[in-house]
Each structure stands twice: as structure tokens, then as C-alpha cells.
CSV table of C-alpha atoms in Angstrom, one decimal:
chain,number,residue,atom,x,y,z
V,1,MET,CA,25.3,-75.8,-31.9
V,2,ARG,CA,27.3,-79.5,-31.4
V,3,ALA,CA,28.9,-82.2,-33.8
V,4,THR,CA,27.5,-83.1,-37.2
V,5,THR,CA,27.2,-86.7,-36.8
V,6,PRO,CA,22.7,-87.5,-37.0
V,7,ARG,CA,21.7,-89.7,-34.3
V,8,ALA,CA,19.0,-92.4,-33.8
V,9,ARG,CA,18.0,-91.9,-30.6
V,10,GLY,CA,16.9,-95.4,-28.8
V,11,ALA,CA,13.1,-95.7,-27.9
V,12,SER,CA,14.0,-95.6,-24.3
V,13,ALA,CA,14.6,-92.5,-24.5
V,14,LEU,CA,12.1,-91.4,-26.9
V,15,ALA,CA,9.5,-92.8,-24.5
V,16,ALA,CA,11.3,-90.5,-21.7
V,17,ARG,CA,10.0,-87.1,-24.2
V,18,PRO,CA,6.7,-86.4,-23.1
V,19,ALA,CA,3.8,-85.9,-26.0
V,20,VAL,CA,2.9,-81.7,-27.0
V,21,THR,CA,1.2,-80.1,-24.5
V,22,ALA,CA,-1.9,-79.7,-25.9
V,23,LEU,CA,-2.9,-76.1,-24.6
V,24,ALA,CA,-6.1,-76.9,-22.7
V,25,ALA,CA,-10.5,-77.8,-23.3
V,26,ALA,CA,-12.5,-75.3,-21.5
V,27,VAL,CA,-15.9,-76.2,-20.6
V,28,LEU,CA,-17.2,-72.2,-21.7
V,29,PHE,CA,-14.1,-71.1,-23.3
V,30,THR,CA,-11.3,-72.5,-25.9
V,31,GLY,CA,-9.5,-70.6,-27.9
V,32,VAL,CA,-5.2,-69.6,-28.6
V,33,GLN,CA,-4.0,-66.5,-29.4
V,34,PHE,CA,-1.0,-65.6,-31.0
V,35,THR,CA,-0.2,-62.4,-31.4
V,36,LEU,CA,2.7,-61.8,-34.1
V,37,ALA,CA,4.6,-59.1,-35.2
V,38,ASP,CA,4.9,-57.9,-38.2
V,39,GLY,CA,7.0,-59.8,-40.6
V,40,ALA,CA,7.1,-62.5,-37.8
V,41,ARG,CA,5.9,-66.3,-36.7
V,42,ALA,CA,6.0,-68.6,-34.0
V,43,ASP,CA,5.6,-72.3,-33.7
V,44,GLU,CA,2.1,-73.9,-32.9
V,45,THR,CA,3.9,-76.7,-30.6
V,46,PRO,CA,6.7,-74.3,-27.8
V,47,SER,CA,8.3,-76.7,-25.3
V,48,VAL,CA,7.3,-77.4,-22.1
V,49,PRO,CA,10.0,-78.7,-19.8
V,50,PRO,CA,9.6,-79.9,-16.1
V,51,GLY,CA,8.4,-77.3,-13.8
V,52,THR,CA,7.3,-75.0,-16.7
V,53,GLU,CA,3.9,-75.8,-16.8
V,54,SER,CA,0.7,-73.7,-15.9
V,55,THR,CA,-0.3,-74.6,-12.8
V,56,SER,CA,-3.6,-72.1,-12.7
V,57,PRO,CA,-6.9,-73.9,-10.7
V,58,PRO,CA,-9.8,-74.3,-13.0
V,59,PRO,CA,-13.4,-72.5,-13.0
V,60,GLN,CA,-15.9,-72.1,-10.7
V,61,VAL,CA,-19.5,-73.2,-12.7
V,62,ASP,CA,-22.5,-73.7,-10.8
V,63,ALA,CA,-24.3,-76.3,-12.5
V,64,ASN,CA,-27.7,-74.8,-10.4
V,65,ALA,CA,-27.0,-71.4,-12.2
V,66,PRO,CA,-30.4,-69.7,-13.8
V,67,GLY,CA,-28.6,-69.2,-16.9
V,68,LEU,CA,-27.2,-71.6,-17.6
V,69,LYS,CA,-28.9,-74.7,-19.4
V,70,LEU,CA,-28.4,-77.8,-19.7
V,71,ARG,CA,-31.3,-80.7,-20.9
V,72,GLY,CA,-33.0,-82.4,-18.3
V,73,GLY,CA,-30.6,-85.7,-16.7
V,74,ALA,CA,-27.8,-83.7,-18.1
V,75,THR,CA,-25.0,-82.6,-15.9
V,76,LEU,CA,-21.8,-80.4,-16.3
V,77,ALA,CA,-18.3,-82.4,-17.4
V,78,PRO,CA,-15.4,-81.3,-14.1
V,79,ALA,CA,-14.1,-77.5,-15.8
V,80,LYS,CA,-10.8,-77.4,-17.1
V,81,VAL,CA,-8.5,-74.5,-17.3
V,82,LEU,CA,-7.2,-73.1,-21.2
V,83,ASP,CA,-4.1,-70.6,-21.0
V,84,ILE,CA,-4.6,-67.8,-23.4
V,85,ILE,CA,-0.6,-68.0,-24.7
V,86,SER,CA,0.6,-65.2,-27.0
V,87,VAL,CA,3.6,-66.1,-29.0
V,88,VAL,CA,6.0,-63.5,-30.7
V,89,GLU,CA,9.2,-64.3,-33.2
V,90,SER,CA,11.8,-62.4,-35.0
V,91,GLN,CA,11.1,-62.6,-38.4
V,92,GLY,CA,15.0,-64.4,-37.8
V,93,GLY,CA,13.3,-66.3,-35.3
V,94,GLU,CA,16.4,-65.4,-33.5
V,95,GLU,CA,14.5,-63.9,-30.1
V,96,ARG,CA,11.1,-65.6,-29.5
V,97,ARG,CA,8.2,-64.5,-26.5
V,98,GLU,CA,5.7,-66.5,-25.2
V,99,ASP,CA,3.2,-64.8,-22.1
V,100,THR,CA,0.4,-66.5,-20.7
V,101,PRO,CA,-1.8,-65.1,-18.1
V,102,GLU,CA,1.3,-66.8,-15.2
V,103,ASN,CA,4.4,-66.5,-16.9
V,104,VAL,CA,6.6,-65.1,-19.6
V,105,LYS,CA,9.0,-67.0,-21.2
V,106,MET,CA,12.1,-65.8,-23.5
V,107,ALA,CA,14.1,-67.5,-26.0
V,108,LEU,CA,17.6,-66.6,-27.6
V,109,GLN,CA,18.5,-69.0,-30.4
V,110,ALA,CA,21.7,-70.4,-29.3
V,111,GLU,CA,23.6,-68.5,-32.5
V,112,VAL,CA,22.9,-64.7,-31.3
V,113,LEU,CA,24.6,-65.7,-27.5
V,114,PHE,CA,27.8,-68.2,-28.3
V,115,GLY,CA,30.2,-69.5,-31.6
V,116,LYS,CA,29.5,-72.9,-33.2
V,117,ASP,CA,29.7,-75.9,-30.1
V,118,SER,CA,30.5,-73.0,-27.6
V,119,ALA,CA,29.3,-72.2,-24.1
V,120,GLY,CA,31.7,-68.4,-24.4
V,121,LEU,CA,29.5,-65.4,-24.7
V,122,THR,CA,30.1,-63.5,-27.9
V,123,SER,CA,30.3,-59.6,-27.5
V,124,SER,CA,27.0,-58.7,-28.9
V,125,ALA,CA,25.7,-61.3,-25.7
V,126,ASN,CA,25.4,-59.2,-23.3
V,127,ALA,CA,22.8,-56.5,-24.5
V,128,ARG,CA,20.6,-59.2,-25.9
V,129,ILE,CA,20.6,-60.8,-22.2
V,130,ALA,CA,20.4,-57.2,-21.2
V,131,GLU,CA,16.0,-56.6,-22.3
V,132,ILE,CA,15.7,-60.3,-20.2
V,133,ALA,CA,17.1,-58.7,-17.5
V,134,ALA,CA,15.0,-55.5,-17.5
V,135,GLU,CA,11.8,-57.5,-17.8
V,136,ILE,CA,12.8,-59.3,-15.5
V,137,LYS,CA,12.5,-56.5,-13.2
V,138,LYS,CA,9.3,-55.2,-14.5
V,139,GLN,CA,7.6,-58.3,-13.7
V,140,LYS,CA,10.0,-58.0,-10.3
V,141,ALA,CA,10.1,-61.7,-10.6
V,142,THR,CA,12.1,-63.8,-7.8
V,143,LYS,CA,12.3,-66.9,-9.4
V,144,VAL,CA,14.2,-67.1,-12.8
V,145,ARG,CA,14.2,-70.6,-15.1
V,146,VAL,CA,17.2,-71.0,-17.4
V,147,PHE,CA,17.2,-74.0,-19.1
V,148,GLY,CA,19.5,-74.6,-22.3
V,149,PHE,CA,18.2,-76.6,-25.5
V,150,THR,CA,20.9,-78.3,-28.7
V,151,ASP,CA,19.4,-80.3,-31.7
V,152,ASP,CA,19.3,-83.7,-32.3
V,153,LEU,CA,23.2,-83.4,-34.1
V,154,GLY,CA,26.3,-85.6,-32.1
V,155,THR,CA,25.6,-87.2,-29.0
V,156,TYR,CA,23.1,-87.1,-26.6
V,157,GLU,CA,25.9,-86.6,-23.5
V,158,HIS,CA,27.6,-84.1,-25.4
V,159,GLY,CA,24.0,-81.6,-25.6
V,160,LYS,CA,23.8,-82.0,-22.3
V,161,VAL,CA,26.6,-81.1,-21.5
V,162,LEU,CA,27.1,-77.9,-23.6
V,163,SER,CA,23.0,-77.1,-23.1
V,164,LYS,CA,23.9,-76.4,-19.3
V,165,GLN,CA,26.9,-74.3,-19.3
V,166,ARG,CA,25.3,-72.6,-21.8
V,167,ALA,CA,21.9,-71.8,-19.4
V,168,ASP,CA,24.7,-71.5,-16.8
V,169,ALA,CA,26.6,-68.6,-18.7
V,170,VAL,CA,23.5,-66.9,-19.7
V,171,GLN,CA,22.1,-67.0,-15.4
V,172,GLY,CA,25.8,-65.2,-14.6
V,173,VAL,CA,25.2,-62.1,-16.7
V,174,LEU,CA,21.4,-62.0,-15.9
V,175,ASN,CA,22.5,-62.6,-11.7
V,176,ASP,CA,25.3,-59.7,-12.8
V,177,GLN,CA,23.4,-57.6,-14.5
V,178,LEU,CA,19.9,-57.7,-11.9
V,179,GLY,CA,22.9,-57.7,-8.7
V,180,SER,CA,20.9,-58.1,-5.1
V,181,ALA,CA,17.7,-59.0,-6.3
V,182,GLY,CA,16.8,-61.7,-4.1
V,183,ILE,CA,16.7,-64.1,-7.4
V,184,THR,CA,16.3,-68.0,-7.2
V,185,TYR,CA,17.7,-69.4,-10.1
V,186,GLU,CA,17.0,-73.0,-11.9
V,187,VAL,CA,19.6,-74.1,-14.4
V,188,ARG,CA,19.2,-76.9,-16.5
V,189,GLY,CA,20.5,-78.3,-19.3
V,190,TYR,CA,18.6,-80.4,-21.9
V,191,SER,CA,19.7,-81.5,-25.2
V,192,GLU,CA,18.1,-82.2,-27.8
V,193,ASP,CA,14.7,-82.7,-25.9
V,194,TYR,CA,11.4,-80.6,-26.2
V,195,PRO,CA,12.4,-79.3,-29.7
V,196,ILE,CA,10.0,-76.3,-30.9
V,197,ALA,CA,11.3,-77.0,-34.8
V,198,ASP,CA,11.6,-80.1,-37.4
V,199,ASN,CA,15.5,-81.1,-36.8
V,200,SER,CA,14.9,-82.3,-40.4
V,201,SER,CA,16.0,-79.6,-41.1
V,202,GLU,CA,19.0,-77.2,-40.1
V,203,GLU,CA,16.3,-74.3,-39.9
V,204,GLY,CA,14.8,-76.2,-37.5
V,205,ARG,CA,18.0,-77.3,-35.8
V,206,LYS,CA,18.8,-73.1,-35.5
V,207,LYS,CA,15.4,-73.0,-33.5
V,208,ASN,CA,16.2,-75.7,-31.6
V,209,ARG,CA,19.3,-74.6,-30.4
V,210,ARG,CA,18.1,-71.9,-27.8
V,211,VAL,CA,18.1,-70.5,-24.0
V,212,GLU,CA,15.0,-69.8,-22.5
V,213,VAL,CA,14.3,-67.7,-20.0
V,214,SER,CA,10.9,-67.9,-17.6
V,215,PHE,CA,9.7,-66.7,-14.7
V,216,PRO,CA,6.5,-65.5,-13.4
V,217,ARG,CA,4.6,-62.3,-14.3
V,218,GLY,CA,3.9,-59.8,-11.7
V,219,GLU,CA,0.4,-58.1,-10.7
V,220,SER,CA,0.4,-54.8,-12.2
V,221,SER,CA,1.7,-55.9,-15.7
């Protein structure tokens, strides 16, 4: 959590933020799957910081396939990838998980890990992070991203420092719990960038104050 002075961002800063990424439009198939636990709910605009976009190749479509019927003179548009995203969020929003065919992203709200405006882990934080470490082991991931985020209260610079310190703290616990697993970490702090909820309410700001851990999905999962 950051200091409680609201701040208006300049136009240049807003321009630096990417628009909410469209999931995709496929030639042959379009759809998004949201799988929710009992009493759970999910935002439909998950954050997509640089480096976490899908890199799936587009499907190969044979325009001359006998089962593909086109009007005379019609041609196929280039195929595009549609990622099916499953999002599960705990009822209070403290924990959130996103699954795509390529990646797993697990997020914890700052309140379950840290004190107010602090990067010091709480006594219960290790158990929460251990669940993420177990999933990393299950997926046999060797590249792990740990990204920290804040709400839009206080200065952007303070949020940048705090979000990075919190990401560092979570990465340190993951490193201790995973041991010599040969994992490469990417750790960043994004301040208020890439919100997943509306910062105009405390409920929304609470969701935005979070640490996300993402990694590739294992082939055997």
C-alpha cells in the first residue's frame, strides 16, 4: 500500500501504458473461458506487462482443403491465435490464478504478504508463497517472472521502488524454497502500471496492490 495522496498522471505517462490487450480473433474459432471456483469472481481485463504476452504461432490453414467451402473469388484472411484463458479468483480476491495453454500466472494481494506501505513479509507470507513454489516445481519451470504492482495513490516513483522491493522479497522466498532448481528469475516493479481493477475504489486499489508470479506451463501438465 502506498501513501494516501491521490495523484494525476501526465499524458505522456498514460501514453506509455499499453491498451488492454485483446485476447484474439481467430478465423475458425473465437471464445474465452473463465473458470471460477465456488463464490469466486474474475476481472475480464488481466494485466499484460511486457514479456508476458503469448507467443503461440498461428494455426496453419489449407485454403484448398476440400472441406473448406468459400464463395467464388473469396480468400482466407491470415489466421490469428486465440488464447483460452482460465481465471480463478478467491472470494475475497486475495489470490488469483490465470492459466493459458503456455503459461501459469499466480498473484497474491499485497495485504496477505506485507504490512501497510512495507516490503517486509508477514508471518503467514511464506506459506502463501510456498503454494506458488509447489506449482513451479509441478510445471518444471526454469524461467520465472516476479512482478510487483501498486495502486495509484502516492507518487509513481515511490510505487516503483515499493513494488520492486516487494517483488524482490517474494523472489527471495521462492529462491529459498526451490533451492538449486536452476531457475532464472526476472524481477520487476511496475508501480501503478497495468491495473486489473478500478483505482477509484478501495476494493479496486486492493486488487491492484499485488505481486504476480508467472512461468511457462510444463508439457506433462
